[in-house]
Amino acid sequence: MFGKLGEALKKATDKIASALFVNKALIDSIVKDLQRALIEADVNISLVKEISESIRKAAESRVQGVEKKEHIIKLLHDKILEMIGGEKKELEIKPGKKIMLLGLYGSGKTSTSAKLANYYSKRGFKTCMLGLDVHRPAAADQLEQLAIKNNLQAFIDKKEKNPIKIYEKYEKQLKDYDLVIVDTAGRHTLDSGLIDEIKLLGKKIKPDYILLVLPADIGQAAKTQAEQFQQALNISGVIITRMDSTAKGGGALTACNETRASIFFITTGEHIQDIEAFNPKSFISRILGLGDLQALLEKVSLVVDKDKIEEQQEKLKQGKFTMDDFYEQLKSIDNIGTFDKLMEMIPGLGKAKIPEGMLQGQEEKMKKWKFAIQSMTKEEKDSPEIIEKQTSRIARIAKGSGLATSDVRALLKQYSLLKDMLKSGQDFDPSKGMQGFSQKQLQKMAKKFGKKMRL
Ligand SMILES: Nc1nc2c(ncn2[C@@H]2O[C@H](COP(=O)(O)OP(=O)(O)O)[C@@H](O)[C@H]2O)c(=O)[nH]1
Ligand SMILES: [Mg+2]
C-alpha cells in the first residue's frame, strides 16, 4: 500500500546511517529520492518541499558526526509522523453507542459497516448494523449478504423507501445492542439531497459518531471532500478505505490531516478483517519496516478466544484452574509466535529486564510440557496440586512422557505461577486479551515471572 514510500524512507535512513560523512552530495541524493517517493504517494507538493527543506537545514546544523545522523533520521521520522496525524485518536465505544457512516457512492460505506461490526463484536461488543440505504435497490441485499456470511446482525427492510420509517421500525430492537452501525445512502456529489437526508437521520437517530467514508484513490481530493462534509454535517472523523488498491493513499492520509478531520480507521482489502484502527506511529513504524507493536497486540487480543477466557475466568473465580486450562493459556501465547516475540511486544519491557535463560528454549519447554500433560490422569489434570505431594506421581509422569523429573517440576511451578498471576489480575478484561492488562500489571507480572521462573 505504502510500499514504495516505505522503501524510499528506509533507503534514505539506511543511506544516512551508513554514510561516513554527512555532506551535501549525500543530502542531495537523499532529498531527491524522498521527493520522488512522496510525490508518487500523492503527497502535497508543498509538504514535500517543507520536508526537504527541514532535512537540508538539519544537515547544515552544527551538530557533528553520529549525532547529526541520528538527528536527521529522527527528523525525517517525526516529519512523516506529523504529516499523517501524530497521535492516535480513538472512538470511545461503550454500550449504547451509535456510529453512522456517510459518504459518496461507492466510497465503501456498506462494506465498512460490516468490517466495523465485525471489529467491535470480536472485541466483545454486541453489535448490529442498520441498513438505511433506500436509494440503491441492491443495498439491503448487500448488507444482508455481508451479515449472513460473517455471522453478524443486520436490520434491513427491502421494501420501505423511507429511512426514518426503517429506523422507527427497529428502534426498540436496537436498544438490545451495545453498538449500532448505521449504513446510509450515498450520492454522486455532496448535494442538498444528501445533506438534508443525513441531517434528518441525524436528528432522529442521534448518533454518537458520524464518520465520513473516503476512498484512498481520491488522493489529495480527500481534503476538499472532508472539508465540505465537515461544514455541512459536522462529522466526527474519517475512515479511509481501499488503502490497498491505490498508490494515492499518502495523498488521502496527509490531506485529511490538513483538515480538522481525524482518521479513525483505514481499510486495506475486501476481506472482513481488513480494517485497522489508524495509528500514525505504528503506521510509520510499519512503512519503515520497524515492526508494528500495536497491530501485533491487536492480533493477540483476537487469537485469545474470548469465550474460552471468560469460561476460564469463571472457573478461576470458583478456585478451579486445571492443567488443561494452563495448556490452553500457553497455546494462546504460542499462536502469536514465539515467547520472545510476546515479551518484545509488551511496551517498556525489553528482553533486558527478563532474566537470562528464561526465554531460551521456551518453545522446547512447551513441547515437553505437552507430553507431560498428556501423561497425567484426569484427576491430576484437574487438581495438579496432588502431583507435588506425591513424588511417585512425578516419576510416573516423567517416565510416561520421556522427560526428566525436573521437567515435570518446572511445569508444575509454571502452572502455579500462572494460576497466581491470573488470580491477581482482577481488573483483567478478557474481551481485550493481553491488551486487557494495564502496562503496570504487565510489568508487575513480568517481575514476578522473572523472579520465580528460573527454570
Ligand atoms: N480493495 C478494497 N476494496 C474495498 C475496500 N473497501 C471497500 N471496497 C470495495 O469498494 C466497493 C464499494 O464498496 P461499498 O461498501 O459497496 O460502497 P458504498 O457504496 O459506499 O456502500 C466494493 O466493491 C467494495 O468491495 C478496501 O479496503 N479495499
Ligand atoms: Mg452501500
PDB file of N, CA and C and ligand atoms in Angstrom, residues 103-113 115 133 136 142 146 183-184 186 213 240-245 266-271 274, ligand 1:
ATOM      1  N   GLY A 103     -21.079   9.027   3.115  1.00  0.00           N
ATOM      2  CA  GLY A 103     -20.080   9.229   2.066  1.00  0.00           C
ATOM      3  C   GLY A 103     -20.729   9.121   0.712  1.00  0.00           C
ATOM      4  N   LEU A 104     -19.933   9.384  -0.312  1.00  0.00           N
ATOM      5  CA  LEU A 104     -20.479   9.352  -1.664  1.00  0.00           C
ATOM      6  C   LEU A 104     -20.628   7.907  -2.153  1.00  0.00           C
ATOM      7  N   TYR A 105     -21.232   7.754  -3.310  1.00  0.00           N
ATOM      8  CA  TYR A 105     -21.409   6.437  -3.924  1.00  0.00           C
ATOM      9  C   TYR A 105     -20.108   5.664  -3.984  1.00  0.00           C
ATOM     10  N   GLY A 106     -20.173   4.414  -3.628  1.00  0.00           N
ATOM     11  CA  GLY A 106     -19.013   3.540  -3.832  1.00  0.00           C
ATOM     12  C   GLY A 106     -17.804   3.848  -2.973  1.00  0.00           C
ATOM     13  N   SER A 107     -17.980   4.674  -1.940  1.00  0.00           N
ATOM     14  CA  SER A 107     -16.809   5.014  -1.126  1.00  0.00           C
ATOM     15  C   SER A 107     -16.416   3.868  -0.189  1.00  0.00           C
ATOM     16  N   GLY A 108     -17.367   2.964   0.041  1.00  0.00           N
ATOM     17  CA  GLY A 108     -17.053   1.820   0.902  1.00  0.00           C
ATOM     18  C   GLY A 108     -17.880   1.779   2.181  1.00  0.00           C
ATOM     19  N   LYS A 109     -18.992   2.498   2.220  1.00  0.00           N
ATOM     20  CA  LYS A 109     -19.808   2.567   3.441  1.00  0.00           C
ATOM     21  C   LYS A 109     -20.325   1.192   3.860  1.00  0.00           C
ATOM     22  N   THR A 110     -20.939   0.487   2.908  1.00  0.00           N
ATOM     23  CA  THR A 110     -21.584  -0.772   3.275  1.00  0.00           C
ATOM     24  C   THR A 110     -20.560  -1.813   3.707  1.00  0.00           C
ATOM     25  N   SER A 111     -19.490  -1.949   2.923  1.00  0.00           N
ATOM     26  CA  SER A 111     -18.502  -2.955   3.342  1.00  0.00           C
ATOM     27  C   SER A 111     -17.830  -2.536   4.647  1.00  0.00           C
ATOM     28  N   THR A 112     -17.621  -1.250   4.850  1.00  0.00           N
ATOM     29  CA  THR A 112     -17.016  -0.799   6.100  1.00  0.00           C
ATOM     30  C   THR A 112     -17.968  -0.998   7.289  1.00  0.00           C
ATOM     31  N   SER A 113     -19.280  -0.880   7.045  1.00  0.00           N
ATOM     32  CA  SER A 113     -20.239  -1.157   8.126  1.00  0.00           C
ATOM     33  C   SER A 113     -20.007  -2.558   8.662  1.00  0.00           C
ATOM     34  N   LYS A 115     -17.314  -4.452   8.279  1.00  0.00           N
ATOM     35  CA  LYS A 115     -15.990  -4.584   8.893  1.00  0.00           C
ATOM     36  C   LYS A 115     -15.985  -4.031  10.314  1.00  0.00           C
ATOM     37  N   ASP A 133     -29.779   2.566   3.429  1.00  0.00           N
ATOM     38  CA  ASP A 133     -29.621   2.994   2.033  1.00  0.00           C
ATOM     39  C   ASP A 133     -30.855   2.552   1.256  1.00  0.00           C
ATOM     40  N   ARG A 136     -30.313   2.761  -3.463  1.00  0.00           N
ATOM     41  CA  ARG A 136     -29.829   1.707  -4.347  1.00  0.00           C
ATOM     42  C   ARG A 136     -30.607   0.435  -4.071  1.00  0.00           C
ATOM     43  N   GLN A 142     -27.024  -6.394  -0.179  1.00  0.00           N
ATOM     44  CA  GLN A 142     -25.581  -6.418   0.067  1.00  0.00           C
ATOM     45  C   GLN A 142     -25.280  -6.498   1.568  1.00  0.00           C
ATOM     46  N   LEU A 146     -23.570  -9.672   3.630  1.00  0.00           N
ATOM     47  CA  LEU A 146     -22.398  -9.478   4.488  1.00  0.00           C
ATOM     48  C   LEU A 146     -22.678  -9.995   5.903  1.00  0.00           C
ATOM     49  N   ASP A 183     -25.651   2.207   8.218  1.00  0.00           N
ATOM     50  CA  ASP A 183     -25.186   2.381   6.832  1.00  0.00           C
ATOM     51  C   ASP A 183     -26.196   3.280   6.125  1.00  0.00           C
ATOM     52  N   THR A 184     -25.718   4.303   5.449  1.00  0.00           N
ATOM     53  CA  THR A 184     -26.641   5.240   4.804  1.00  0.00           C
ATOM     54  C   THR A 184     -26.432   5.249   3.291  1.00  0.00           C
ATOM     55  N   GLY A 186     -25.558   6.948  -0.416  1.00  0.00           N
ATOM     56  CA  GLY A 186     -24.623   7.952  -0.928  1.00  0.00           C
ATOM     57  C   GLY A 186     -25.243   8.733  -2.080  1.00  0.00           C
ATOM     58  N   VAL A 213     -16.819   8.254   5.119  1.00  0.00           N
ATOM     59  CA  VAL A 213     -16.038   7.197   4.480  1.00  0.00           C
ATOM     60  C   VAL A 213     -15.456   7.739   3.169  1.00  0.00           C
ATOM     61  N   ILE A 240     -10.730   5.908   6.000  1.00  0.00           N
ATOM     62  CA  ILE A 240     -10.213   5.849   4.624  1.00  0.00           C
ATOM     63  C   ILE A 240     -10.190   4.395   4.147  1.00  0.00           C
ATOM     64  N   THR A 241     -10.891   4.136   3.055  1.00  0.00           N
ATOM     65  CA  THR A 241     -10.981   2.768   2.539  1.00  0.00           C
ATOM     66  C   THR A 241     -10.029   2.588   1.361  1.00  0.00           C
ATOM     67  N   ARG A 242      -9.890   1.333   0.958  1.00  0.00           N
ATOM     68  CA  ARG A 242      -9.113   0.959  -0.233  1.00  0.00           C
ATOM     69  C   ARG A 242      -7.661   1.435  -0.172  1.00  0.00           C
ATOM     70  N   MET A 243      -7.111   1.424   1.023  1.00  0.00           N
ATOM     71  CA  MET A 243      -5.702   1.807   1.155  1.00  0.00           C
ATOM     72  C   MET A 243      -4.807   0.807   0.426  1.00  0.00           C
ATOM     73  N   ASP A 244      -5.343  -0.369   0.141  1.00  0.00           N
ATOM     74  CA  ASP A 244      -4.539  -1.408  -0.507  1.00  0.00           C
ATOM     75  C   ASP A 244      -4.455  -1.235  -2.019  1.00  0.00           C
ATOM     76  N   SER A 245      -5.445  -0.557  -2.590  1.00  0.00           N
ATOM     77  CA  SER A 245      -5.600  -0.680  -4.030  1.00  0.00           C
ATOM     78  C   SER A 245      -5.120   0.540  -4.809  1.00  0.00           C
ATOM     79  N   ILE A 266      -8.558   2.766   8.897  1.00  0.00           N
ATOM     80  CA  ILE A 266      -8.304   2.596   7.467  1.00  0.00           C
ATOM     81  C   ILE A 266      -8.702   1.166   7.102  1.00  0.00           C
ATOM     82  N   THR A 267      -9.141   0.964   5.869  1.00  0.00           N
ATOM     83  CA  THR A 267      -9.406  -0.407   5.436  1.00  0.00           C
ATOM     84  C   THR A 267      -8.434  -0.750   4.321  1.00  0.00           C
ATOM     85  N   THR A 268      -8.057  -2.006   4.298  1.00  0.00           N
ATOM     86  CA  THR A 268      -6.929  -2.397   3.451  1.00  0.00           C
ATOM     87  C   THR A 268      -7.207  -3.621   2.593  1.00  0.00           C
ATOM     88  N   GLY A 269      -8.481  -3.887   2.294  1.00  0.00           N
ATOM     89  CA  GLY A 269      -8.782  -5.041   1.461  1.00  0.00           C
ATOM     90  C   GLY A 269     -10.261  -5.359   1.491  1.00  0.00           C
ATOM     91  N   GLU A 270     -10.645  -6.400   0.773  1.00  0.00           N
ATOM     92  CA  GLU A 270     -12.061  -6.726   0.675  1.00  0.00           C
ATOM     93  C   GLU A 270     -12.511  -7.700   1.759  1.00  0.00           C
ATOM     94  N   HIS A 271     -11.545  -8.251   2.469  1.00  0.00           N
ATOM     95  CA  HIS A 271     -11.881  -9.226   3.490  1.00  0.00           C
ATOM     96  C   HIS A 271     -12.426  -8.526   4.731  1.00  0.00           C
ATOM     97  N   ASP A 274     -10.086  -6.796   7.056  1.00  0.00           N
ATOM     98  CA  ASP A 274      -9.156  -5.799   6.525  1.00  0.00           C
ATOM     99  C   ASP A 274      -9.494  -4.383   6.985  1.00  0.00           C
TER     100      ASP A 274
HETATM  101  N1  LIG B   1      -9.657  -3.425  -2.301  1.00  0.00           N
HETATM  102  C1  LIG B   1     -10.543  -2.870  -1.476  1.00  0.00           C
HETATM  103  N2  LIG B   1     -11.823  -2.734  -1.856  1.00  0.00           N
HETATM  104  C2  LIG B   1     -12.701  -2.164  -0.989  1.00  0.00           C
HETATM  105  C3  LIG B   1     -12.302  -1.727   0.299  1.00  0.00           C
HETATM  106  N3  LIG B   1     -13.398  -1.197   0.908  1.00  0.00           N
HETATM  107  C4  LIG B   1     -14.433  -1.299   0.034  1.00  0.00           C
HETATM  108  N4  LIG B   1     -14.025  -1.871  -1.118  1.00  0.00           N
HETATM  109  C5  LIG B   1     -14.802  -2.139  -2.325  1.00  0.00           C
HETATM  110  O1  LIG B   1     -15.337  -0.924  -2.821  1.00  0.00           O
HETATM  111  C6  LIG B   1     -16.592  -1.140  -3.453  1.00  0.00           C
HETATM  112  C7  LIG B   1     -17.646  -0.203  -2.920  1.00  0.00           C
HETATM  113  O2  LIG B   1     -17.922  -0.521  -1.590  1.00  0.00           O
HETATM  114  P1  LIG B   1     -19.356  -0.347  -0.879  1.00  0.00           P
HETATM  115  O3  LIG B   1     -19.177  -0.731   0.528  1.00  0.00           O
HETATM  116  O4  LIG B   1     -20.429  -1.026  -1.644  1.00  0.00           O
HETATM  117  O5  LIG B   1     -19.526   1.230  -1.020  1.00  0.00           O
HETATM  118  P2  LIG B   1     -20.791   2.141  -0.679  1.00  0.00           P
HETATM  119  O6  LIG B   1     -21.456   2.435  -1.975  1.00  0.00           O
HETATM  120  O7  LIG B   1     -20.216   3.373  -0.071  1.00  0.00           O
HETATM  121  O8  LIG B   1     -21.667   1.405   0.258  1.00  0.00           O
HETATM  122  C8  LIG B   1     -16.912  -2.591  -3.220  1.00  0.00           C
HETATM  123  O9  LIG B   1     -16.590  -3.331  -4.353  1.00  0.00           O
HETATM  124  C9  LIG B   1     -16.016  -2.982  -2.058  1.00  0.00           C
HETATM  125  O10 LIG B   1     -15.720  -4.352  -2.047  1.00  0.00           O
HETATM  126  C10 LIG B   1     -10.912  -1.887   0.661  1.00  0.00           C
HETATM  127  O11 LIG B   1     -10.456  -1.525   1.749  1.00  0.00           O
HETATM  128  N5  LIG B   1     -10.094  -2.467  -0.258  1.00  0.00           N
END
